[in-house]
PDB file of C-alpha atoms in Angstrom:
ATOM      1  CA  UNK A 233     -23.187  37.204  16.279  1.00 56.00           C
ATOM      2  CA  UNK A 234     -20.064  36.320  18.174  1.00 66.00           C
ATOM      3  CA  UNK A 235     -19.306  34.138  21.183  1.00 69.00           C
ATOM      4  CA  UNK A 236     -19.449  37.206  23.398  1.00 75.00           C
ATOM      5  CA  UNK A 237     -22.183  39.852  23.152  1.00 73.00           C
ATOM      6  CA  UNK A 238     -21.596  43.408  24.328  1.00 76.00           C
ATOM      7  CA  UNK A 239     -24.434  45.408  25.908  1.00 74.00           C
ATOM      8  CA  UNK A 240     -24.763  48.780  24.149  1.00 72.00           C
ATOM      9  CA  UNK A 241     -25.995  50.509  27.315  1.00 70.00           C
ATOM     10  CA  UNK A 242     -23.733  49.251  30.092  1.00 73.00           C
ATOM     11  CA  UNK A 243     -20.865  48.040  27.820  1.00 78.00           C
ATOM     12  CA  UNK A 244     -20.570  44.774  29.801  1.00 78.00           C
ATOM     13  CA  UNK A 245     -19.794  41.641  27.828  1.00 80.00           C
ATOM     14  CA  UNK A 246     -21.819  38.454  28.143  1.00 71.00           C
ATOM     15  CA  UNK A 247     -21.329  34.943  26.861  1.00 72.00           C
ATOM     16  CA  UNK A 248     -23.669  34.291  23.981  1.00 61.00           C
ATOM     17  CA  UNK A 249     -26.109  31.488  24.919  1.00 60.00           C
ATOM     18  CA  UNK A 250     -24.829  28.189  23.512  1.00 58.00           C
ATOM     19  CA  UNK A 251     -27.850  26.135  24.552  1.00 57.00           C
ATOM     20  CA  UNK A 252     -30.495  24.866  22.177  1.00 58.00           C
ATOM     21  CA  UNK A 253     -32.649  27.836  21.145  1.00 59.00           C
ATOM     22  CA  UNK A 254     -35.729  25.756  20.347  1.00 62.00           C
ATOM     23  CA  UNK A 255     -38.798  27.356  21.860  1.00 64.00           C
ATOM     24  CA  UNK A 256     -37.121  30.726  22.362  1.00 65.00           C
ATOM     25  CA  UNK A 257     -38.627  33.721  20.653  1.00 62.00           C
ATOM     26  CA  UNK A 258     -36.098  35.882  18.829  1.00 55.00           C
ATOM     27  CA  UNK A 259     -36.993  39.461  17.953  1.00 56.00           C
ATOM     28  CA  UNK A 260     -35.404  42.571  16.547  1.00 52.00           C
ATOM     29  CA  UNK A 261     -34.809  45.299  19.073  1.00 58.00           C
ATOM     30  CA  UNK A 262     -35.096  48.989  18.235  1.00 59.00           C
ATOM     31  CA  UNK A 263     -32.145  51.238  18.912  1.00 63.00           C
ATOM     32  CA  UNK A 264     -31.924  54.945  19.474  1.00 65.00           C
ATOM     33  CA  UNK A 265     -33.530  57.502  21.746  1.00 62.00           C
ATOM     34  CA  UNK A 266     -36.988  55.894  21.877  1.00 60.00           C
ATOM     35  CA  UNK A 267     -35.869  52.281  22.326  1.00 64.00           C
ATOM     36  CA  UNK A 268     -36.194  52.274  26.122  1.00 66.00           C
ATOM     37  CA  UNK A 269     -39.398  53.627  27.694  1.00 64.00           C
ATOM     38  CA  UNK A 270     -38.735  56.725  29.820  1.00 62.00           C
ATOM     39  CA  UNK A 271     -34.972  56.393  29.274  1.00 65.00           C
ATOM     40  CA  UNK A 272     -34.502  60.157  28.979  1.00 67.00           C
ATOM     41  CA  UNK A 273     -37.159  60.903  31.628  1.00 68.00           C
ATOM     42  CA  UNK A 274     -39.098  63.298  29.413  1.00 71.00           C
ATOM     43  CA  UNK A 275     -36.095  65.271  28.159  1.00 85.00           C
ATOM     44  CA  UNK A 276     -36.911  64.673  24.491  1.00 87.00           C
ATOM     45  CA  UNK A 277     -40.277  66.405  24.807  1.00 90.00           C
ATOM     46  CA  UNK A 278     -38.723  69.445  26.481  1.00 93.00           C
ATOM     47  CA  UNK A 279     -35.861  69.699  23.974  1.00 93.00           C
ATOM     48  CA  UNK A 280     -38.147  69.337  20.952  1.00 94.00           C
ATOM     49  CA  UNK A 281     -40.460  71.986  22.419  1.00 95.00           C
ATOM     50  CA  UNK A 282     -37.566  74.384  22.983  1.00 95.00           C
ATOM     51  CA  UNK A 283     -36.420  73.816  19.410  1.00 95.00           C
ATOM     52  CA  UNK A 284     -39.940  74.605  18.135  1.00 95.00           C
ATOM     53  CA  UNK A 285     -40.087  77.805  20.229  1.00 94.00           C
ATOM     54  CA  UNK A 286     -36.663  78.904  19.025  1.00 92.00           C
ATOM     55  CA  UNK A 287     -37.725  78.445  15.400  1.00 89.00           C
ATOM     56  CA  UNK A 288     -40.660  80.860  15.800  1.00 85.00           C
ATOM     57  CA  UNK A 289     -40.097  84.339  14.394  1.00 75.00           C
ATOM     58  CA  UNK A 290     -37.015  85.840  12.824  1.00 72.00           C
ATOM     59  CA  UNK A 291     -34.878  85.939  15.976  1.00 75.00           C
ATOM     60  CA  UNK A 292     -33.832  82.285  15.838  1.00 77.00           C
ATOM     61  CA  UNK A 293     -30.983  81.425  18.177  1.00 74.00           C
ATOM     62  CA  UNK A 294     -31.670  84.325  20.529  1.00 85.00           C
ATOM     63  CA  UNK A 295     -32.972  82.229  23.393  1.00 91.00           C
ATOM     64  CA  UNK A 296     -31.507  80.795  26.563  1.00 93.00           C
ATOM     65  CA  UNK A 297     -33.095  78.074  28.674  1.00 94.00           C
ATOM     66  CA  UNK A 298     -32.788  75.667  31.547  1.00 93.00           C
ATOM     67  CA  UNK A 299     -34.601  72.341  31.831  1.00 92.00           C
ATOM     68  CA  UNK A 300     -36.109  70.466  34.777  1.00 90.00           C
ATOM     69  CA  UNK A 301     -36.343  73.496  37.042  1.00 91.00           C
ATOM     70  CA  UNK A 302     -37.443  73.039  40.650  1.00 91.00           C
ATOM     71  CA  UNK A 303     -39.072  76.289  41.730  1.00 89.00           C
ATOM     72  CA  UNK A 304     -40.591  77.331  45.046  1.00 88.00           C
ATOM     73  CA  UNK A 305     -43.005  80.212  45.618  1.00 84.00           C
ATOM     74  CA  UNK A 306     -44.638  80.918  48.993  1.00 85.00           C
ATOM     75  CA  UNK A 307     -43.554  77.520  50.279  1.00 86.00           C
ATOM     76  CA  UNK A 308     -45.163  75.682  47.355  1.00 85.00           C
ATOM     77  CA  UNK A 309     -42.765  73.591  45.287  1.00 87.00           C
ATOM     78  CA  UNK A 310     -43.351  73.514  41.550  1.00 86.00           C
ATOM     79  CA  UNK A 311     -41.404  71.877  38.769  1.00 88.00           C
ATOM     80  CA  UNK A 312     -41.214  73.333  35.273  1.00 92.00           C
ATOM     81  CA  UNK A 313     -39.989  71.115  32.467  1.00 94.00           C
ATOM     82  CA  UNK A 314     -38.192  74.189  31.138  1.00 95.00           C
ATOM     83  CA  UNK A 315     -37.821  77.897  31.713  1.00 96.00           C
ATOM     84  CA  UNK A 316     -36.622  79.979  28.774  1.00 96.00           C
ATOM     85  CA  UNK A 317     -35.976  83.587  27.904  1.00 95.00           C
ATOM     86  CA  UNK A 318     -36.319  84.657  24.280  1.00 92.00           C
ATOM     87  CA  UNK A 319     -35.693  88.063  22.782  1.00 86.00           C
ATOM     88  CA  UNK A 320     -38.916  89.731  21.686  1.00 78.00           C
ATOM     89  CA  UNK A 321     -39.133  90.758  18.068  1.00 71.00           C
ATOM     90  CA  UNK A 322     -39.045  94.489  17.483  1.00 67.00           C
ATOM     91  CA  UNK A 323     -37.570  96.602  14.755  1.00 67.00           C
ATOM     92  CA  UNK A 324     -36.543  99.565  16.862  1.00 67.00           C
ATOM     93  CA  UNK A 325     -35.235  99.537  20.403  1.00 67.00           C
ATOM     94  CA  UNK A 326     -34.544  96.754  22.857  1.00 73.00           C
ATOM     95  CA  UNK A 327     -37.240  95.088  24.889  1.00 76.00           C
ATOM     96  CA  UNK A 328     -36.828  92.840  27.907  1.00 81.00           C
ATOM     97  CA  UNK A 329     -36.793  89.141  26.974  1.00 87.00           C
ATOM     98  CA  UNK A 330     -39.955  87.095  27.018  1.00 91.00           C
ATOM     99  CA  UNK A 331     -40.161  84.604  29.894  1.00 95.00           C
ATOM    100  CA  UNK A 332     -41.482  81.206  28.819  1.00 96.00           C
ATOM    101  CA  UNK A 333     -42.093  78.126  30.939  1.00 95.00           C
ATOM    102  CA  UNK A 334     -43.609  74.831  30.006  1.00 95.00           C
ATOM    103  CA  UNK A 335     -45.027  71.431  30.699  1.00 95.00           C
ATOM    104  CA  UNK A 336     -43.939  68.764  28.203  1.00 95.00           C
ATOM    105  CA  UNK A 337     -45.038  65.179  27.828  1.00 93.00           C
ATOM    106  CA  UNK A 338     -43.556  62.440  25.688  1.00 86.00           C
ATOM    107  CA  UNK A 339     -45.461  59.673  23.944  1.00 83.00           C
ATOM    108  CA  UNK A 340     -47.999  57.827  26.011  1.00 81.00           C
ATOM    109  CA  UNK A 341     -51.439  56.336  26.232  1.00 84.00           C
ATOM    110  CA  UNK A 342     -54.413  57.881  27.961  1.00 89.00           C
ATOM    111  CA  UNK A 343     -54.374  61.276  29.603  1.00 93.00           C
ATOM    112  CA  UNK A 344     -50.884  62.795  29.640  1.00 93.00           C
ATOM    113  CA  UNK A 345     -51.907  66.304  30.727  1.00 95.00           C
ATOM    114  CA  UNK A 346     -53.659  66.110  34.083  1.00 95.00           C
ATOM    115  CA  UNK A 347     -55.345  68.622  36.370  1.00 95.00           C
ATOM    116  CA  UNK A 348     -52.348  68.490  38.724  1.00 93.00           C
ATOM    117  CA  UNK A 349     -50.017  69.573  35.894  1.00 93.00           C
ATOM    118  CA  UNK A 350     -52.265  72.526  35.131  1.00 95.00           C
ATOM    119  CA  UNK A 351     -52.571  73.440  38.825  1.00 93.00           C
ATOM    120  CA  UNK A 352     -48.769  73.618  38.966  1.00 92.00           C
ATOM    121  CA  UNK A 353     -48.697  75.838  35.871  1.00 94.00           C
ATOM    122  CA  UNK A 354     -51.433  78.028  37.366  1.00 94.00           C
ATOM    123  CA  UNK A 355     -49.391  78.545  40.521  1.00 93.00           C
ATOM    124  CA  UNK A 356     -46.352  79.541  38.464  1.00 93.00           C
ATOM    125  CA  UNK A 357     -48.454  81.837  36.248  1.00 93.00           C
ATOM    126  CA  UNK A 358     -49.856  83.686  39.262  1.00 92.00           C
ATOM    127  CA  UNK A 359     -46.303  84.492  40.365  1.00 92.00           C
ATOM    128  CA  UNK A 360     -45.037  85.273  36.859  1.00 92.00           C
ATOM    129  CA  UNK A 361     -47.637  87.458  35.131  1.00 92.00           C
ATOM    130  CA  UNK A 362     -46.696  88.154  31.536  1.00 92.00           C
ATOM    131  CA  UNK A 363     -44.854  84.860  31.153  1.00 94.00           C
ATOM    132  CA  UNK A 364     -45.840  82.630  28.243  1.00 95.00           C
ATOM    133  CA  UNK A 365     -47.013  79.131  29.144  1.00 97.00           C
ATOM    134  CA  UNK A 366     -46.274  76.244  26.768  1.00 97.00           C
ATOM    135  CA  UNK A 367     -47.972  72.859  26.948  1.00 97.00           C
ATOM    136  CA  UNK A 368     -46.728  70.151  24.602  1.00 97.00           C
ATOM    137  CA  UNK A 369     -47.179  66.465  23.902  1.00 95.00           C
ATOM    138  CA  UNK A 370     -45.084  64.441  21.475  1.00 93.00           C
ATOM    139  CA  UNK A 371     -48.055  62.490  20.163  1.00 92.00           C
ATOM    140  CA  UNK A 372     -50.079  64.037  17.338  1.00 93.00           C
ATOM    141  CA  UNK A 373     -53.146  65.095  19.354  1.00 94.00           C
ATOM    142  CA  UNK A 374     -54.576  66.013  22.734  1.00 95.00           C
ATOM    143  CA  UNK A 375     -57.287  63.671  24.016  1.00 95.00           C
ATOM    144  CA  UNK A 376     -60.877  64.838  24.414  1.00 95.00           C
ATOM    145  CA  UNK A 377     -60.461  65.052  28.193  1.00 96.00           C
ATOM    146  CA  UNK A 378     -57.157  66.923  27.864  1.00 96.00           C
ATOM    147  CA  UNK A 379     -58.780  69.430  25.515  1.00 97.00           C
ATOM    148  CA  UNK A 380     -61.537  70.016  28.062  1.00 97.00           C
ATOM    149  CA  UNK A 381     -59.222  70.797  30.994  1.00 97.00           C
ATOM    150  CA  UNK A 382     -56.743  72.708  28.818  1.00 97.00           C
ATOM    151  CA  UNK A 383     -59.592  74.905  27.490  1.00 97.00           C
ATOM    152  CA  UNK A 384     -60.550  75.833  31.063  1.00 97.00           C
ATOM    153  CA  UNK A 385     -56.911  76.565  31.883  1.00 97.00           C
ATOM    154  CA  UNK A 386     -56.409  78.718  28.760  1.00 96.00           C
ATOM    155  CA  UNK A 387     -59.503  80.785  29.605  1.00 95.00           C
ATOM    156  CA  UNK A 388     -58.048  81.441  33.053  1.00 95.00           C
ATOM    157  CA  UNK A 389     -54.490  82.120  31.845  1.00 94.00           C
ATOM    158  CA  UNK A 390     -55.525  84.538  29.116  1.00 90.00           C
ATOM    159  CA  UNK A 391     -57.446  86.795  31.493  1.00 90.00           C
ATOM    160  CA  UNK A 392     -56.828  90.456  30.682  1.00 86.00           C
ATOM    161  CA  UNK A 393     -54.101  92.428  32.428  1.00 82.00           C
ATOM    162  CA  UNK A 394     -54.141  96.213  33.067  1.00 82.00           C
ATOM    163  CA  UNK A 395     -53.406  96.903  29.382  1.00 83.00           C
ATOM    164  CA  UNK A 396     -56.110  94.554  28.097  1.00 83.00           C
ATOM    165  CA  UNK A 397     -53.633  91.886  26.958  1.00 84.00           C
ATOM    166  CA  UNK A 398     -53.571  88.233  27.998  1.00 86.00           C
ATOM    167  CA  UNK A 399     -51.898  87.913  31.395  1.00 92.00           C
ATOM    168  CA  UNK A 400     -50.266  84.586  30.503  1.00 94.00           C
ATOM    169  CA  UNK A 401     -50.540  83.660  26.827  1.00 94.00           C
ATOM    170  CA  UNK A 402     -50.687  79.899  26.239  1.00 96.00           C
ATOM    171  CA  UNK A 403     -49.051  78.023  23.353  1.00 96.00           C
ATOM    172  CA  UNK A 404     -49.968  74.399  22.590  1.00 97.00           C
ATOM    173  CA  UNK A 405     -47.733  72.014  20.642  1.00 97.00           C
ATOM    174  CA  UNK A 406     -48.329  68.458  19.463  1.00 96.00           C
ATOM    175  CA  UNK A 407     -46.059  66.112  17.556  1.00 94.00           C
ATOM    176  CA  UNK A 408     -47.046  67.886  14.337  1.00 94.00           C
ATOM    177  CA  UNK A 409     -45.168  71.029  15.429  1.00 95.00           C
ATOM    178  CA  UNK A 410     -42.421  69.284  17.401  1.00 94.00           C
ATOM    179  CA  UNK A 411     -41.279  66.949  14.632  1.00 91.00           C
TER     180      UNK A 411
END
């Protein structure tokens, strides 16, 4: 402790309080990326999810992405936490990249995945058949209610296309996979 304290976020300097500290509660403060609620505005969840996707398969590092995408289809605005393209695995020949978009949530209490989030994903999926949909939460589980609405969404998204494959495969991640 010095006579002047420097704020680690704004770098401003402040006079250290010289008054009697009786009655004041002193605590340790955490530092790092999770020290301030919503400081990164959900970016950690998206970046950890992209890292988990990139680590799948043998073609690690063959992915490109963009985060916080504002998309508009038929006058309806949708936001995707990320849109990525990853090379499909195949021994012979080149295939077009796989389109992946996702909804990512950080830590939180209660229901993080809501019907509105899934409605947004459904709108995107209708316009992007064949794209993979990723839903992730940084905590170690989905709640009972989240599981219920996600199950309904997965049944819709994995409807069969002309070749009998899932129209929009869905991948779910929790903190177990992300960390």
